[in-house]
Amino acid sequence: MSTLEELSKAVIAGNEANVKSLTQAALHEGVKPLSVINDGLIAGMNVVGKRFKVGDMFVPEVLMSARAMAAGVELVKPLLAGGQMVNKGTIVLGTVKGDLHDIGKNLVGMMLESSGYKVIDMGVDTSPEEFVAAAQKNSAQIVGLSALLTTTMLAMKDTIEAFIQEGIRNNVKIIIGGAPISHTFAEEIGADGFAPDAASATELVGQLLA
């Protein structure tokens, strides 16, 4: 088994120590930094995403894998020439106003980052105005809204309204997710898409930016 294959397996296992040592081993063998990231670290995370989607892996395991992958990426980053890490697109992500839940949102952020997107994480309890300002400041192509409480679902509608009022609704795709959210609700409030889990959210972003 090649070092890159071992590295992918270590990411899938969420073994941060192994990921670090195998990342260094691959670099020592002369594997190109970008290949270490794409063919080792991200390749492993792609498997994690697929397993998570079909219910073979669960949130704690995915978080461990994402952390392990991030530790590997940090070791490789200094060796990359400026701008070598491909940024597939910029996404502003946050939990809507009145809602303090962030596990799902964090998972989506990690999956997107591991797939090559730049993620601006707004945290929790984010107002419509904050989403608009962040999207403008970072020239975001996509804004992702998360909510876990049925009482905060309407803050998603308010956020979309804020983009319309600012006259920039056509400049961004707005996607939503969270336990109480459905396709029907997404259509009702005029969102561009809905994702039931982190792996689906990553796929949806890819489709919207294609």
PDB file of C-alpha atoms in Angstrom, residues 10-125:
ATOM      1  CA  ALA A  10      -5.688   7.283   8.546  1.00  0.00           C
ATOM      2  CA  VAL A  11      -8.020  10.183   7.677  1.00  0.00           C
ATOM      3  CA  ILE A  12     -10.976   7.784   7.443  1.00  0.00           C
ATOM      4  CA  ALA A  13     -10.000   6.319  10.840  1.00  0.00           C
ATOM      5  CA  GLY A  14      -9.751   9.840  12.305  1.00  0.00           C
ATOM      6  CA  ASN A  15      -6.238   9.096  13.609  1.00  0.00           C
ATOM      7  CA  GLU A  16      -4.633  12.525  13.838  1.00  0.00           C
ATOM      8  CA  ALA A  17      -1.196  11.288  14.981  1.00  0.00           C
ATOM      9  CA  ASN A  18      -0.988   8.828  12.081  1.00  0.00           C
ATOM     10  CA  VAL A  19      -2.168  11.467   9.613  1.00  0.00           C
ATOM     11  CA  LYS A  20       0.625  13.803  10.722  1.00  0.00           C
ATOM     12  CA  SER A  21       3.367  11.155  10.537  1.00  0.00           C
ATOM     13  CA  LEU A  22       2.149   9.800   7.167  1.00  0.00           C
ATOM     14  CA  THR A  23       1.855  13.333   5.744  1.00  0.00           C
ATOM     15  CA  GLN A  24       5.478  13.952   6.715  1.00  0.00           C
ATOM     16  CA  ALA A  25       6.493  10.535   5.355  1.00  0.00           C
ATOM     17  CA  ALA A  26       4.831  11.261   1.984  1.00  0.00           C
ATOM     18  CA  LEU A  27       6.569  14.641   1.741  1.00  0.00           C
ATOM     19  CA  HIS A  28       9.866  13.000   2.717  1.00  0.00           C
ATOM     20  CA  GLU A  29       9.373  10.485  -0.111  1.00  0.00           C
ATOM     21  CA  GLY A  30       9.114  13.411  -2.514  1.00  0.00           C
ATOM     22  CA  VAL A  31       5.359  13.331  -3.123  1.00  0.00           C
ATOM     23  CA  LYS A  32       4.247  16.750  -4.380  1.00  0.00           C
ATOM     24  CA  PRO A  33       2.490  18.803  -1.645  1.00  0.00           C
ATOM     25  CA  LEU A  34      -0.667  19.247  -3.733  1.00  0.00           C
ATOM     26  CA  SER A  35      -0.822  15.506  -4.358  1.00  0.00           C
ATOM     27  CA  VAL A  36      -0.529  14.845  -0.606  1.00  0.00           C
ATOM     28  CA  ILE A  37      -3.584  17.052  -0.104  1.00  0.00           C
ATOM     29  CA  ASN A  38      -5.689  15.882  -3.055  1.00  0.00           C
ATOM     30  CA  ASP A  39      -4.733  12.191  -3.367  1.00  0.00           C
ATOM     31  CA  GLY A  40      -4.166  11.518   0.325  1.00  0.00           C
ATOM     32  CA  LEU A  41      -6.042  13.817   2.678  1.00  0.00           C
ATOM     33  CA  ILE A  42      -9.037  14.885   0.559  1.00  0.00           C
ATOM     34  CA  ALA A  43      -9.367  11.401  -0.974  1.00  0.00           C
ATOM     35  CA  GLY A  44      -9.852  10.028   2.537  1.00  0.00           C
ATOM     36  CA  MET A  45     -12.353  12.722   3.455  1.00  0.00           C
ATOM     37  CA  ASN A  46     -14.365  11.977   0.293  1.00  0.00           C
ATOM     38  CA  VAL A  47     -14.814   8.395   1.511  1.00  0.00           C
ATOM     39  CA  VAL A  48     -15.891   9.723   4.923  1.00  0.00           C
ATOM     40  CA  GLY A  49     -18.505  11.919   3.215  1.00  0.00           C
ATOM     41  CA  LYS A  50     -19.948   8.974   1.302  1.00  0.00           C
ATOM     42  CA  ARG A  51     -20.048   6.744   4.392  1.00  0.00           C
ATOM     43  CA  PHE A  52     -21.668   9.479   6.460  1.00  0.00           C
ATOM     44  CA  LYS A  53     -24.349   9.957   3.825  1.00  0.00           C
ATOM     45  CA  VAL A  54     -25.396   6.298   3.877  1.00  0.00           C
ATOM     46  CA  GLY A  55     -25.264   6.072   7.666  1.00  0.00           C
ATOM     47  CA  ASP A  56     -22.044   4.022   7.968  1.00  0.00           C
ATOM     48  CA  MET A  57     -20.326   6.824   9.888  1.00  0.00           C
ATOM     49  CA  PHE A  58     -21.717   9.228  12.463  1.00  0.00           C
ATOM     50  CA  VAL A  59     -21.112  12.853  13.451  1.00  0.00           C
ATOM     51  CA  PRO A  60     -18.405  12.250  16.116  1.00  0.00           C
ATOM     52  CA  GLU A  61     -16.403  10.052  13.715  1.00  0.00           C
ATOM     53  CA  VAL A  62     -16.729  12.555  10.870  1.00  0.00           C
ATOM     54  CA  LEU A  63     -15.531  15.360  13.156  1.00  0.00           C
ATOM     55  CA  MET A  64     -12.480  13.266  14.124  1.00  0.00           C
ATOM     56  CA  SER A  65     -11.708  12.589  10.456  1.00  0.00           C
ATOM     57  CA  ALA A  66     -12.105  16.267   9.568  1.00  0.00           C
ATOM     58  CA  ARG A  67      -9.775  17.309  12.396  1.00  0.00           C
ATOM     59  CA  ALA A  68      -7.202  14.713  11.375  1.00  0.00           C
ATOM     60  CA  MET A  69      -7.378  15.897   7.756  1.00  0.00           C
ATOM     61  CA  ALA A  70      -7.027  19.542   8.822  1.00  0.00           C
ATOM     62  CA  ALA A  71      -3.899  18.670  10.836  1.00  0.00           C
ATOM     63  CA  GLY A  72      -2.368  17.150   7.703  1.00  0.00           C
ATOM     64  CA  VAL A  73      -3.309  20.135   5.559  1.00  0.00           C
ATOM     65  CA  GLU A  74      -1.657  22.494   8.080  1.00  0.00           C
ATOM     66  CA  LEU A  75       1.644  20.604   7.673  1.00  0.00           C
ATOM     67  CA  VAL A  76       1.495  20.837   3.873  1.00  0.00           C
ATOM     68  CA  LYS A  77       0.254  24.432   3.523  1.00  0.00           C
ATOM     69  CA  PRO A  78       3.636  26.146   4.118  1.00  0.00           C
ATOM     70  CA  LEU A  79       5.108  24.109   1.230  1.00  0.00           C
ATOM     71  CA  LEU A  80       2.522  25.225  -1.315  1.00  0.00           C
ATOM     72  CA  ALA A  81       3.342  28.042  -3.697  1.00  0.00           C
ATOM     73  CA  GLY A  82       0.961  31.006  -3.333  1.00  0.00           C
ATOM     74  CA  GLY A  83      -2.536  30.194  -4.539  1.00  0.00           C
ATOM     75  CA  GLN A  84      -1.779  26.550  -5.275  1.00  0.00           C
ATOM     76  CA  MET A  85      -4.632  25.386  -3.071  1.00  0.00           C
ATOM     77  CA  VAL A  86      -7.543  25.695  -5.454  1.00  0.00           C
ATOM     78  CA  ASN A  87     -10.424  27.737  -4.097  1.00  0.00           C
ATOM     79  CA  LYS A  88     -13.521  26.316  -5.774  1.00  0.00           C
ATOM     80  CA  GLY A  89     -15.731  29.084  -4.405  1.00  0.00           C
ATOM     81  CA  THR A  90     -16.514  31.171  -1.327  1.00  0.00           C
ATOM     82  CA  ILE A  91     -19.353  30.255   1.000  1.00  0.00           C
ATOM     83  CA  VAL A  92     -20.726  32.264   3.903  1.00  0.00           C
ATOM     84  CA  LEU A  93     -22.141  29.857   6.479  1.00  0.00           C
ATOM     85  CA  GLY A  94     -24.020  30.510   9.686  1.00  0.00           C
ATOM     86  CA  THR A  95     -26.810  29.561  12.070  1.00  0.00           C
ATOM     87  CA  VAL A  96     -29.688  32.036  11.802  1.00  0.00           C
ATOM     88  CA  LYS A  97     -30.758  34.642  14.335  1.00  0.00           C
ATOM     89  CA  GLY A  98     -32.156  33.226  17.572  1.00  0.00           C
ATOM     90  CA  ASP A  99     -30.602  29.782  17.097  1.00  0.00           C
ATOM     91  CA  LEU A 100     -27.480  28.664  18.976  1.00  0.00           C
ATOM     92  CA  HIS A 101     -27.016  25.195  17.472  1.00  0.00           C
ATOM     93  CA  ASP A 102     -23.846  24.666  15.477  1.00  0.00           C
ATOM     94  CA  ILE A 103     -22.859  20.965  15.236  1.00  0.00           C
ATOM     95  CA  GLY A 104     -24.545  20.495  11.861  1.00  0.00           C
ATOM     96  CA  LYS A 105     -23.231  23.806  10.559  1.00  0.00           C
ATOM     97  CA  ASN A 106     -19.681  23.010  11.711  1.00  0.00           C
ATOM     98  CA  LEU A 107     -19.844  19.653   9.973  1.00  0.00           C
ATOM     99  CA  VAL A 108     -21.001  21.280   6.722  1.00  0.00           C
ATOM    100  CA  GLY A 109     -18.167  23.818   7.027  1.00  0.00           C
ATOM    101  CA  MET A 110     -15.552  21.108   7.539  1.00  0.00           C
ATOM    102  CA  MET A 111     -16.848  19.036   4.609  1.00  0.00           C
ATOM    103  CA  LEU A 112     -16.861  22.092   2.319  1.00  0.00           C
ATOM    104  CA  GLU A 113     -13.357  23.151   3.356  1.00  0.00           C
ATOM    105  CA  SER A 114     -12.056  19.627   2.840  1.00  0.00           C
ATOM    106  CA  SER A 115     -13.561  19.719  -0.661  1.00  0.00           C
ATOM    107  CA  GLY A 116     -11.630  22.873  -1.576  1.00  0.00           C
ATOM    108  CA  TYR A 117     -14.096  25.672  -0.802  1.00  0.00           C
ATOM    109  CA  LYS A 118     -13.320  28.786   1.221  1.00  0.00           C
ATOM    110  CA  VAL A 119     -15.750  28.946   4.142  1.00  0.00           C
ATOM    111  CA  ILE A 120     -16.545  32.126   6.073  1.00  0.00           C
ATOM    112  CA  ASP A 121     -18.110  30.814   9.290  1.00  0.00           C
ATOM    113  CA  MET A 122     -20.425  33.352  10.899  1.00  0.00           C
ATOM    114  CA  GLY A 123     -21.078  31.210  13.977  1.00  0.00           C
ATOM    115  CA  VAL A 124     -24.524  31.156  15.597  1.00  0.00           C
ATOM    116  CA  ASP A 125     -27.336  33.691  16.117  1.00  0.00           C
TER     117      ASP A 125
END
